[in-house]
PDB file of C-alpha atoms in Angstrom:
ATOM      1  CA  MET A   1     114.398  76.011  74.646  1.00 82.00           C
ATOM      2  CA  SER A   2     111.692  73.309  74.997  1.00 89.00           C
ATOM      3  CA  PHE A   3     108.853  73.239  72.702  1.00 92.00           C
ATOM      4  CA  ASP A   4     106.759  75.192  75.749  1.00 93.00           C
ATOM      5  CA  ASP A   5     108.821  78.025  75.850  1.00 92.00           C
ATOM      6  CA  TRP A   6     108.668  78.143  71.977  1.00 95.00           C
ATOM      7  CA  ILE A   7     104.979  77.509  72.043  1.00 96.00           C
ATOM      8  CA  LEU A   8     105.548  80.692  74.957  1.00 95.00           C
ATOM      9  CA  ALA A   9     107.291  82.676  73.128  1.00 96.00           C
ATOM     10  CA  LEU A  10     104.130  82.555  70.137  1.00 97.00           C
ATOM     11  CA  HIS A  11     102.190  83.280  73.531  1.00 97.00           C
ATOM     12  CA  VAL A  12     103.611  86.127  74.533  1.00 97.00           C
ATOM     13  CA  LEU A  13     104.833  87.609  70.558  1.00 97.00           C
ATOM     14  CA  SER A  14     100.154  87.635  70.410  1.00 98.00           C
ATOM     15  CA  ALA A  15      99.793  89.937  73.313  1.00 97.00           C
ATOM     16  CA  PHE A  16     101.831  92.082  71.947  1.00 98.00           C
ATOM     17  CA  ALA A  17     100.073  92.530  68.631  1.00 98.00           C
ATOM     18  CA  TYR A  18      96.390  92.374  70.590  1.00 98.00           C
ATOM     19  CA  VAL A  19      97.892  95.090  72.567  1.00 98.00           C
ATOM     20  CA  GLY A  20      99.543  97.159  69.284  1.00 98.00           C
ATOM     21  CA  GLY A  21      96.196  96.451  67.982  1.00 98.00           C
ATOM     22  CA  LEU A  22      94.583  97.842  70.134  1.00 98.00           C
ATOM     23  CA  VAL A  23      97.293 100.890  70.907  1.00 98.00           C
ATOM     24  CA  LEU A  24      96.618 101.480  67.356  1.00 98.00           C
ATOM     25  CA  PHE A  25      92.843 101.567  67.402  1.00 98.00           C
ATOM     26  CA  TRP A  26      93.177 104.762  70.421  1.00 98.00           C
ATOM     27  CA  ILE A  27      95.273 106.127  67.858  1.00 98.00           C
ATOM     28  CA  LEU A  28      93.126 106.037  64.674  1.00 97.00           C
ATOM     29  CA  ILE A  29      90.048 107.273  67.062  1.00 97.00           C
ATOM     30  CA  VAL A  30      91.887 110.640  68.247  1.00 97.00           C
ATOM     31  CA  ALA A  31      92.671 111.114  64.595  1.00 96.00           C
ATOM     32  CA  VAL A  32      89.115 110.197  63.670  1.00 96.00           C
ATOM     33  CA  ARG A  33      88.043 112.654  65.888  1.00 95.00           C
ATOM     34  CA  ARG A  34      88.880 115.576  63.701  1.00 93.00           C
ATOM     35  CA  THR A  35      87.631 114.066  60.506  1.00 93.00           C
ATOM     36  CA  ASP A  36      83.995 114.987  58.658  1.00 94.00           C
ATOM     37  CA  LEU A  37      85.407 114.365  55.167  1.00 95.00           C
ATOM     38  CA  ALA A  38      84.062 111.293  53.093  1.00 95.00           C
ATOM     39  CA  ASP A  39      87.709 110.480  51.835  1.00 93.00           C
ATOM     40  CA  GLY A  40      89.394 111.999  55.722  1.00 94.00           C
ATOM     41  CA  THR A  41      87.703 108.537  56.897  1.00 95.00           C
ATOM     42  CA  ILE A  42      87.904 105.603  54.240  1.00 95.00           C
ATOM     43  CA  ARG A  43      91.646 107.378  53.617  1.00 95.00           C
ATOM     44  CA  MET A  44      92.380 105.128  57.462  1.00 95.00           C
ATOM     45  CA  GLU A  45      90.178 102.046  56.080  1.00 96.00           C
ATOM     46  CA  PRO A  46      93.463 100.334  55.135  1.00 97.00           C
ATOM     47  CA  VAL A  47      95.597 101.323  58.736  1.00 97.00           C
ATOM     48  CA  VAL A  48      91.811  99.452  60.099  1.00 97.00           C
ATOM     49  CA  LYS A  49      92.309  96.373  58.440  1.00 97.00           C
ATOM     50  CA  VAL A  50      95.802  96.317  59.601  1.00 98.00           C
ATOM     51  CA  GLY A  51      94.447  96.874  63.135  1.00 97.00           C
ATOM     52  CA  ASN A  52      91.793  93.946  62.596  1.00 97.00           C
ATOM     53  CA  ALA A  53      94.799  92.098  61.626  1.00 98.00           C
ATOM     54  CA  SER A  54      96.401  93.051  64.329  1.00 98.00           C
ATOM     55  CA  VAL A  55      93.976  92.271  67.064  1.00 97.00           C
ATOM     56  CA  GLY A  56      92.515  89.702  65.377  1.00 97.00           C
ATOM     57  CA  ILE A  57      96.441  87.555  65.466  1.00 97.00           C
ATOM     58  CA  GLY A  58      96.262  88.273  68.418  1.00 97.00           C
ATOM     59  CA  ALA A  59      93.614  88.134  70.547  1.00 97.00           C
ATOM     60  CA  GLY A  60      93.226  84.043  68.780  1.00 97.00           C
ATOM     61  CA  GLY A  61      96.866  83.218  69.580  1.00 97.00           C
ATOM     62  CA  THR A  62      96.495  84.180  73.189  1.00 97.00           C
ATOM     63  CA  ILE A  63      93.606  81.866  74.044  1.00 97.00           C
ATOM     64  CA  LEU A  64      95.217  78.801  71.557  1.00 97.00           C
ATOM     65  CA  LEU A  65      98.738  79.174  73.198  1.00 97.00           C
ATOM     66  CA  GLY A  66      97.617  80.125  76.749  1.00 96.00           C
ATOM     67  CA  ILE A  67      94.916  76.918  76.759  1.00 96.00           C
ATOM     68  CA  TRP A  68      98.194  74.429  76.161  1.00 95.00           C
ATOM     69  CA  LEU A  69     100.078  75.917  77.704  1.00 95.00           C
ATOM     70  CA  ALA A  70      97.748  75.687  80.456  1.00 94.00           C
ATOM     71  CA  PHE A  71      97.614  71.866  79.568  1.00 93.00           C
ATOM     72  CA  SER A  72     100.966  71.366  79.066  1.00 92.00           C
ATOM     73  CA  VAL A  73     102.923  73.013  81.032  1.00 88.00           C
ATOM     74  CA  GLY A  74     103.835  71.438  85.099  1.00 80.00           C
ATOM     75  CA  GLY A  75     102.457  73.399  87.792  1.00 83.00           C
ATOM     76  CA  TYR A  76      99.910  75.218  85.941  1.00 87.00           C
ATOM     77  CA  ASN A  77      95.802  73.698  85.254  1.00 89.00           C
ATOM     78  CA  ILE A  78      93.266  74.510  83.304  1.00 93.00           C
ATOM     79  CA  TRP A  79      91.340  75.501  86.736  1.00 92.00           C
ATOM     80  CA  ASP A  80      93.526  77.559  88.723  1.00 92.00           C
ATOM     81  CA  GLY A  81      92.031  81.094  89.213  1.00 93.00           C
ATOM     82  CA  TRP A  82      93.952  83.126  87.132  1.00 94.00           C
ATOM     83  CA  ILE A  83      93.450  81.214  84.216  1.00 95.00           C
ATOM     84  CA  ILE A  84      89.697  81.189  84.736  1.00 96.00           C
ATOM     85  CA  ALA A  85      89.756  84.752  85.588  1.00 96.00           C
ATOM     86  CA  ALA A  86      91.485  84.771  82.220  1.00 97.00           C
ATOM     87  CA  LEU A  87      90.053  82.966  80.166  1.00 97.00           C
ATOM     88  CA  ILE A  88      86.347  85.663  81.494  1.00 97.00           C
ATOM     89  CA  LEU A  89      88.450  88.517  80.161  1.00 98.00           C
ATOM     90  CA  TRP A  90      89.793  86.838  77.295  1.00 98.00           C
ATOM     91  CA  PHE A  91      85.578  86.843  76.786  1.00 97.00           C
ATOM     92  CA  ILE A  92      84.590  90.049  77.899  1.00 98.00           C
ATOM     93  CA  ALA A  93      87.461  91.872  75.658  1.00 98.00           C
ATOM     94  CA  ALA A  94      86.558  89.841  72.713  1.00 97.00           C
ATOM     95  CA  ALA A  95      82.480  91.331  73.326  1.00 97.00           C
ATOM     96  CA  LEU A  96      84.093  94.335  73.804  1.00 97.00           C
ATOM     97  CA  GLY A  97      86.424  94.487  70.993  1.00 97.00           C
ATOM     98  CA  ARG A  98      83.063  93.924  68.654  1.00 96.00           C
ATOM     99  CA  GLN A  99      81.416  96.045  69.828  1.00 96.00           C
ATOM    100  CA  THR A 100      83.525  98.588  69.507  1.00 97.00           C
ATOM    101  CA  GLY A 101      84.258  98.003  65.910  1.00 95.00           C
ATOM    102  CA  GLN A 102      80.545  98.498  65.962  1.00 95.00           C
ATOM    103  CA  ALA A 103      80.567 101.355  67.000  1.00 96.00           C
ATOM    104  CA  TYR A 104      82.936 102.858  64.397  1.00 96.00           C
ATOM    105  CA  MET A 105      81.654 101.054  61.537  1.00 95.00           C
ATOM    106  CA  GLN A 106      78.368 103.531  61.653  1.00 95.00           C
ATOM    107  CA  GLY A 107      80.913 106.392  60.499  1.00 95.00           C
ATOM    108  CA  MET A 108      82.917 104.142  57.731  1.00 95.00           C
ATOM    109  CA  ASN A 109      79.354 103.623  56.592  1.00 95.00           C
ATOM    110  CA  LYS A 110      78.483 106.257  56.392  1.00 96.00           C
ATOM    111  CA  ALA A 111      81.539 108.360  54.390  1.00 96.00           C
ATOM    112  CA  GLN A 112      81.231 105.126  51.778  1.00 95.00           C
ATOM    113  CA  GLU A 113      77.489 106.416  51.474  1.00 95.00           C
ATOM    114  CA  LEU A 114      78.581 109.928  51.285  1.00 95.00           C
ATOM    115  CA  ARG A 115      80.703 109.380  48.860  1.00 94.00           C
ATOM    116  CA  GLY A 116      79.182 107.210  46.708  1.00 93.00           C
ATOM    117  CA  ALA A 117      76.401 109.953  46.553  1.00 93.00           C
ATOM    118  CA  GLY A 118      78.838 111.992  45.277  1.00 92.00           C
ATOM    119  CA  GLU A 119      79.240 114.487  48.463  1.00 91.00           C
ATOM    120  CA  THR A 120      82.913 115.346  48.794  1.00 87.00           C
ATOM    121  CA  GLY A 121      82.900 118.398  51.973  1.00 92.00           C
ATOM    122  CA  PRO A 122      82.705 118.255  55.130  1.00 93.00           C
ATOM    123  CA  ASN A 123      79.628 116.403  56.584  1.00 94.00           C
ATOM    124  CA  ALA A 124      77.957 117.486  60.411  1.00 95.00           C
ATOM    125  CA  GLU A 125      77.006 113.262  61.042  1.00 95.00           C
ATOM    126  CA  LEU A 126      79.733 112.089  59.654  1.00 96.00           C
ATOM    127  CA  LEU A 127      82.183 113.808  62.450  1.00 96.00           C
ATOM    128  CA  ALA A 128      79.122 113.049  64.914  1.00 96.00           C
ATOM    129  CA  LEU A 129      79.820 109.558  63.485  1.00 96.00           C
ATOM    130  CA  ASN A 130      83.691 109.474  63.783  1.00 96.00           C
ATOM    131  CA  ARG A 131      83.345 111.269  67.599  1.00 96.00           C
ATOM    132  CA  THR A 132      81.059 108.943  68.968  1.00 95.00           C
ATOM    133  CA  GLN A 133      81.054 108.424  72.457  1.00 95.00           C
ATOM    134  CA  SER A 134      80.360 105.246  72.870  1.00 95.00           C
ATOM    135  CA  GLY A 135      82.783 104.032  70.886  1.00 96.00           C
ATOM    136  CA  VAL A 136      85.247 106.035  73.361  1.00 97.00           C
ATOM    137  CA  VAL A 137      84.310 104.305  76.386  1.00 98.00           C
ATOM    138  CA  LEU A 138      83.752 100.595  74.919  1.00 98.00           C
ATOM    139  CA  HIS A 139      87.386 100.594  73.751  1.00 97.00           C
ATOM    140  CA  ALA A 140      88.750 102.132  76.783  1.00 98.00           C
ATOM    141  CA  LEU A 141      87.013  99.470  78.838  1.00 98.00           C
ATOM    142  CA  THR A 142      87.874  96.788  76.214  1.00 98.00           C
ATOM    143  CA  THR A 143      91.768  98.335  76.692  1.00 97.00           C
ATOM    144  CA  ILE A 144      91.045  98.040  81.288  1.00 98.00           C
ATOM    145  CA  VAL A 145      90.246  94.247  80.431  1.00 98.00           C
ATOM    146  CA  VAL A 146      93.380  93.707  77.946  1.00 97.00           C
ATOM    147  CA  LEU A 147      95.218  95.640  81.116  1.00 97.00           C
ATOM    148  CA  LEU A 148      94.115  93.380  83.509  1.00 97.00           C
ATOM    149  CA  ILE A 149      94.850  90.439  81.671  1.00 97.00           C
ATOM    150  CA  LEU A 150      98.515  90.600  81.741  1.00 96.00           C
ATOM    151  CA  ALA A 151      98.729  92.112  85.725  1.00 96.00           C
ATOM    152  CA  ASP A 152      96.944  88.694  85.867  1.00 95.00           C
ATOM    153  CA  MET A 153      99.646  86.668  83.432  1.00 94.00           C
ATOM    154  CA  ILE A 154     102.473  88.696  84.937  1.00 94.00           C
ATOM    155  CA  TRP A 155     101.245  88.810  89.469  1.00 93.00           C
ATOM    156  CA  LYS A 156      99.522  84.990  88.870  1.00 91.00           C
ATOM    157  CA  PRO A 157      97.606  85.282  91.559  1.00 89.00           C
ATOM    158  CA  GLY A 158      96.991  81.693  93.823  1.00 83.00           C
ATOM    159  CA  ALA A 159      99.706  80.030  91.288  1.00 75.00           C
TER     160      ALA A 159
ATOM    161  CA  MET B   1     114.794  75.947  83.854  1.00 40.00           C
ATOM    162  CA  SER B   2     112.515  76.369  81.426  1.00 47.00           C
ATOM    163  CA  ALA B   3     110.917  79.589  81.204  1.00 51.00           C
ATOM    164  CA  VAL B   4     107.365  78.882  81.280  1.00 54.00           C
ATOM    165  CA  ALA B   5     107.852  76.692  84.684  1.00 49.00           C
ATOM    166  CA  SER B   6     109.001  79.985  87.102  1.00 59.00           C
ATOM    167  CA  ILE B   7     107.722  81.670  89.089  1.00 65.00           C
ATOM    168  CA  ARG B   8     108.523  85.086  90.354  1.00 77.00           C
ATOM    169  CA  PRO B   9     109.252  87.071  93.620  1.00 80.00           C
ATOM    170  CA  ASP B  10     106.656  89.324  93.522  1.00 82.00           C
ATOM    171  CA  SER B  11     108.501  92.643  94.458  1.00 82.00           C
ATOM    172  CA  TRP B  12     109.894  91.602  90.527  1.00 90.00           C
ATOM    173  CA  ASN B  13     106.334  91.982  88.769  1.00 92.00           C
ATOM    174  CA  PHE B  14     105.528  95.828  88.987  1.00 95.00           C
ATOM    175  CA  PRO B  15     108.980  96.631  87.273  1.00 96.00           C
ATOM    176  CA  LEU B  16     108.478  93.406  84.590  1.00 95.00           C
ATOM    177  CA  PHE B  17     104.467  94.670  84.487  1.00 96.00           C
ATOM    178  CA  LEU B  18     105.770  98.277  83.227  1.00 97.00           C
ATOM    179  CA  HIS B  19     108.219  97.091  80.957  1.00 96.00           C
ATOM    180  CA  VAL B  20     105.920  95.492  79.029  1.00 97.00           C
ATOM    181  CA  LEU B  21     103.836  97.782  78.960  1.00 97.00           C
ATOM    182  CA  GLY B  22     106.270  99.804  77.674  1.00 98.00           C
ATOM    183  CA  ALA B  23     107.375  97.378  74.769  1.00 97.00           C
ATOM    184  CA  MET B  24     103.802  96.792  73.909  1.00 98.00           C
ATOM    185  CA  ILE B  25     102.971 100.286  73.574  1.00 98.00           C
ATOM    186  CA  LEU B  26     106.158 100.570  71.709  1.00 98.00           C
ATOM    187  CA  VAL B  27     105.677  97.903  68.829  1.00 98.00           C
ATOM    188  CA  GLY B  28     101.935  99.726  68.636  1.00 98.00           C
ATOM    189  CA  ALA B  29     103.147 102.884  68.466  1.00 98.00           C
ATOM    190  CA  VAL B  30     105.883 101.426  65.585  1.00 98.00           C
ATOM    191  CA  LEU B  31     103.130  99.652  64.169  1.00 98.00           C
ATOM    192  CA  THR B  32     100.614 102.528  63.456  1.00 98.00           C
ATOM    193  CA  GLY B  33     103.474 104.544  62.227  1.00 97.00           C
ATOM    194  CA  ALA B  34     104.969 102.380  59.903  1.00 97.00           C
ATOM    195  CA  SER B  35     100.921 101.493  59.153  1.00 97.00           C
ATOM    196  CA  VAL B  36     100.335 105.194  58.537  1.00 97.00           C
ATOM    197  CA  LEU B  37     102.792 105.668  56.461  1.00 96.00           C
ATOM    198  CA  ALA B  38     102.525 103.094  53.685  1.00 96.00           C
ATOM    199  CA  PHE B  39      98.522 103.990  52.943  1.00 96.00           C
ATOM    200  CA  ALA B  40      99.562 107.500  53.540  1.00 93.00           C
ATOM    201  CA  ARG B  41      99.476 107.744  49.425  1.00 89.00           C
ATOM    202  CA  GLY B  42     101.283 111.463  49.650  1.00 87.00           C
ATOM    203  CA  ASP B  43      98.010 112.047  52.164  1.00 91.00           C
ATOM    204  CA  THR B  44      99.613 115.760  54.035  1.00 92.00           C
ATOM    205  CA  ARG B  45      97.505 114.569  56.811  1.00 93.00           C
ATOM    206  CA  MET B  46      97.841 110.875  57.957  1.00 94.00           C
ATOM    207  CA  LEU B  47     101.521 111.868  57.330  1.00 95.00           C
ATOM    208  CA  ARG B  48     101.567 113.899  59.467  1.00 95.00           C
ATOM    209  CA  LEU B  49      99.536 111.472  61.784  1.00 96.00           C
ATOM    210  CA  GLY B  50     101.943 108.355  60.878  1.00 97.00           C
ATOM    211  CA  TYR B  51     105.123 110.496  62.623  1.00 97.00           C
ATOM    212  CA  TRP B  52     103.728 111.803  65.403  1.00 97.00           C
ATOM    213  CA  SER B  53     102.131 107.562  65.821  1.00 97.00           C
ATOM    214  CA  LEU B  54     105.854 107.455  66.402  1.00 97.00           C
ATOM    215  CA  LEU B  55     107.221 110.974  68.360  1.00 97.00           C
ATOM    216  CA  ALA B  56     103.966 110.888  70.841  1.00 97.00           C
ATOM    217  CA  VAL B  57     103.317 107.071  71.662  1.00 98.00           C
ATOM    218  CA  GLY B  58     106.249 105.660  70.524  1.00 98.00           C
ATOM    219  CA  LEU B  59     108.478 107.249  71.997  1.00 97.00           C
ATOM    220  CA  PRO B  60     107.285 107.254  75.461  1.00 98.00           C
ATOM    221  CA  GLY B  61     106.505 103.566  75.300  1.00 98.00           C
ATOM    222  CA  TYR B  62     110.450 103.121  74.630  1.00 98.00           C
ATOM    223  CA  VAL B  63     111.414 105.534  78.115  1.00 97.00           C
ATOM    224  CA  LEU B  64     108.505 103.219  79.856  1.00 97.00           C
ATOM    225  CA  MET B  65     110.388 100.004  78.533  1.00 97.00           C
ATOM    226  CA  ARG B  66     113.614 101.130  78.994  1.00 96.00           C
ATOM    227  CA  ILE B  67     112.754 102.155  83.294  1.00 96.00           C
ATOM    228  CA  GLY B  68     110.440  98.761  83.642  1.00 96.00           C
ATOM    229  CA  ALA B  69     113.383  97.281  81.715  1.00 94.00           C
ATOM    230  CA  GLU B  70     116.569  98.765  84.273  1.00 93.00           C
ATOM    231  CA  TRP B  71     114.296  98.289  87.634  1.00 94.00           C
ATOM    232  CA  THR B  72     113.206  94.840  86.787  1.00 93.00           C
ATOM    233  CA  ALA B  73     116.747  93.695  85.601  1.00 91.00           C
ATOM    234  CA  SER B  74     117.626  95.257  89.419  1.00 90.00           C
ATOM    235  CA  ARG B  75     115.431  93.397  91.285  1.00 89.00           C
ATOM    236  CA  GLU B  76     116.882  89.637  88.992  1.00 86.00           C
ATOM    237  CA  GLY B  77     120.132  90.978  90.258  1.00 86.00           C
ATOM    238  CA  PHE B  78     121.179  90.973  86.310  1.00 84.00           C
ATOM    239  CA  ASN B  79     122.862  94.796  87.145  1.00 80.00           C
ATOM    240  CA  ASP B  80     125.139  93.265  90.620  1.00 80.00           C
ATOM    241  CA  GLU B  81     129.143  93.687  90.109  1.00 80.00           C
ATOM    242  CA  GLY B  82     130.354  89.703  88.411  1.00 80.00           C
ATOM    243  CA  VAL B  83     126.902  88.341  87.509  1.00 81.00           C
ATOM    244  CA  SER B  84     126.832  87.459  84.069  1.00 82.00           C
ATOM    245  CA  ALA B  85     123.723  88.740  81.819  1.00 81.00           C
ATOM    246  CA  PRO B  86     122.130  85.144  79.651  1.00 87.00           C
ATOM    247  CA  THR B  87     121.845  85.283  76.170  1.00 89.00           C
ATOM    248  CA  TRP B  88     117.814  86.957  76.352  1.00 90.00           C
ATOM    249  CA  LEU B  89     118.949  89.851  78.471  1.00 91.00           C
ATOM    250  CA  ASP B  90     122.330  91.071  75.919  1.00 90.00           C
ATOM    251  CA  THR B  91     119.612  90.482  73.055  1.00 92.00           C
ATOM    252  CA  GLY B  92     117.122  92.602  74.444  1.00 92.00           C
ATOM    253  CA  TYR B  93     119.625  94.540  75.264  1.00 93.00           C
ATOM    254  CA  PHE B  94     121.861  94.551  71.999  1.00 94.00           C
ATOM    255  CA  ILE B  95     118.382  95.487  70.607  1.00 96.00           C
ATOM    256  CA  ALA B  96     116.681  97.403  73.218  1.00 95.00           C
ATOM    257  CA  ASP B  97     120.538 100.119  72.322  1.00 95.00           C
ATOM    258  CA  LEU B  98     120.695  99.685  68.645  1.00 96.00           C
ATOM    259  CA  GLY B  99     116.480 100.027  68.666  1.00 96.00           C
ATOM    260  CA  LEU B 100     117.359 103.192  70.340  1.00 97.00           C
ATOM    261  CA  LEU B 101     119.735 104.697  67.697  1.00 97.00           C
ATOM    262  CA  VAL B 102     117.436 103.280  64.653  1.00 97.00           C
ATOM    263  CA  PHE B 103     114.408 104.885  66.395  1.00 97.00           C
ATOM    264  CA  VAL B 104     116.033 108.162  66.997  1.00 98.00           C
ATOM    265  CA  ILE B 105     116.973 108.312  63.711  1.00 97.00           C
ATOM    266  CA  ALA B 106     113.649 108.164  62.239  1.00 97.00           C
ATOM    267  CA  LEU B 107     112.880 110.882  63.731  1.00 97.00           C
ATOM    268  CA  ILE B 108     114.875 113.154  63.071  1.00 97.00           C
ATOM    269  CA  VAL B 109     114.645 111.814  59.701  1.00 96.00           C
ATOM    270  CA  GLY B 110     110.163 111.858  60.051  1.00 95.00           C
ATOM    271  CA  GLY B 111     110.715 114.965  61.136  1.00 95.00           C
ATOM    272  CA  ILE B 112     112.697 117.019  58.657  1.00 94.00           C
ATOM    273  CA  GLY B 113     110.115 115.234  56.011  1.00 93.00           C
ATOM    274  CA  VAL B 114     107.160 116.659  57.803  1.00 92.00           C
ATOM    275  CA  TYR B 115     108.947 120.335  57.753  1.00 91.00           C
ATOM    276  CA  ARG B 116     109.583 119.642  54.872  1.00 91.00           C
ATOM    277  CA  LEU B 117     105.849 118.685  54.310  1.00 89.00           C
ATOM    278  CA  ARG B 118     105.014 121.987  55.335  1.00 85.00           C
ATOM    279  CA  ALA B 119     107.279 123.372  52.412  1.00 84.00           C
ATOM    280  CA  GLY B 120     105.019 121.713  49.580  1.00 81.00           C
ATOM    281  CA  LYS B 121     108.083 119.135  49.222  1.00 83.00           C
ATOM    282  CA  GLY B 122     107.671 115.991  49.172  1.00 79.00           C
ATOM    283  CA  ALA B 123     107.602 112.596  51.509  1.00 81.00           C
ATOM    284  CA  GLY B 124     110.642 110.978  49.924  1.00 87.00           C
ATOM    285  CA  LEU B 125     112.020 111.440  54.022  1.00 93.00           C
ATOM    286  CA  LEU B 126     108.359 109.483  55.332  1.00 94.00           C
ATOM    287  CA  LYS B 127     108.770 106.747  53.424  1.00 94.00           C
ATOM    288  CA  GLY B 128     112.630 106.725  54.951  1.00 95.00           C
ATOM    289  CA  THR B 129     111.256 106.509  58.317  1.00 96.00           C
ATOM    290  CA  MET B 130     107.808 104.417  57.339  1.00 96.00           C
ATOM    291  CA  VAL B 131     110.972 101.744  56.589  1.00 97.00           C
ATOM    292  CA  LEU B 132     113.408 101.944  59.739  1.00 97.00           C
ATOM    293  CA  SER B 133     109.675 101.396  61.287  1.00 97.00           C
ATOM    294  CA  LEU B 134     109.762  98.460  59.756  1.00 97.00           C
ATOM    295  CA  LEU B 135     112.911  97.392  60.332  1.00 97.00           C
ATOM    296  CA  LEU B 136     112.207  98.372  63.942  1.00 97.00           C
ATOM    297  CA  LEU B 137     108.908  96.196  64.399  1.00 97.00           C
ATOM    298  CA  ALA B 138     110.897  92.893  62.851  1.00 97.00           C
ATOM    299  CA  ALA B 139     113.859  93.743  65.543  1.00 97.00           C
ATOM    300  CA  PHE B 140     110.993  93.577  67.972  1.00 97.00           C
ATOM    301  CA  VAL B 141     109.484  90.045  67.044  1.00 97.00           C
ATOM    302  CA  VAL B 142     113.394  88.641  68.231  1.00 96.00           C
ATOM    303  CA  ALA B 143     113.031  90.772  71.109  1.00 96.00           C
ATOM    304  CA  ILE B 144     110.198  89.528  71.969  1.00 96.00           C
ATOM    305  CA  TRP B 145     110.864  86.177  70.895  1.00 95.00           C
ATOM    306  CA  ALA B 146     114.302  86.246  73.328  1.00 93.00           C
ATOM    307  CA  MET B 147     112.400  87.448  76.066  1.00 92.00           C
ATOM    308  CA  ALA B 148     109.485  85.102  76.213  1.00 93.00           C
ATOM    309  CA  GLY B 149     111.091  81.727  75.325  1.00 90.00           C
ATOM    310  CA  LYS B 150     114.784  82.951  76.848  1.00 86.00           C
ATOM    311  CA  PRO B 151     117.260  81.232  74.930  1.00 81.00           C
ATOM    312  CA  ASP B 152     120.041  79.274  76.626  1.00 70.00           C
TER     313      ASP B 152
END
């Protein structure tokens, strides 16, 4: 294996971490929709951290190693249409992902607030925050954009 | 030829997309299952969530990954008579086959564990499922490295 083959393998592993993190958040989004207890919401926090680490490492690894490959591998250039498309889509996905996180952190913050106040019973406001419609839409859009990046990487239109 | 320099014929792309998508769903589900089971601390809802992540998301992901793999391999001619598969493909098949065995064992053990939870018994079996999930994740990292880097 050449050095570039190693970088490609790490680039693909990063992509798996990125999408794996998105899958993790889909499962948590479905699970949290039935959670109206502060403790039930807070209990998911360590898993959210695993998801954040996976998405963070994955997103960082794909962009950095991807740019390395664009410069290093013969036959590809950073200004190739499919690579520019991937870069643009990556930034859109990152922005959408950040907003998704903000939408779901409202529920986590409310749960912390309720626990601090000693309220351990079901809470309708917490349930509404955990069922955020904008959060679902934003995560769906993030997923679609990341799948477009995956399709772009496989089909490489114009390459 | 270097793996990075290769451009595939268009007819290989859709099966490969399904293969990679299925594998990504599988990895995400196993990551979720292992994480949720690890952090459940005896909470019944979390233990069930961890198990169902593996069963309802991971298993369909595996099926999609495997269908995509066979389809891609046939398009690439690796299933033809007299064609010897490269090492990276053998590695992928080996991990996929052994991984399926471990995955099914994890699901059976976890299923019994979830059933025992209803009877108010402990979550020991689900800890076993968590350990097997972590082993699977490690094996998947090797498989992804082999499939992407294509070592000789």
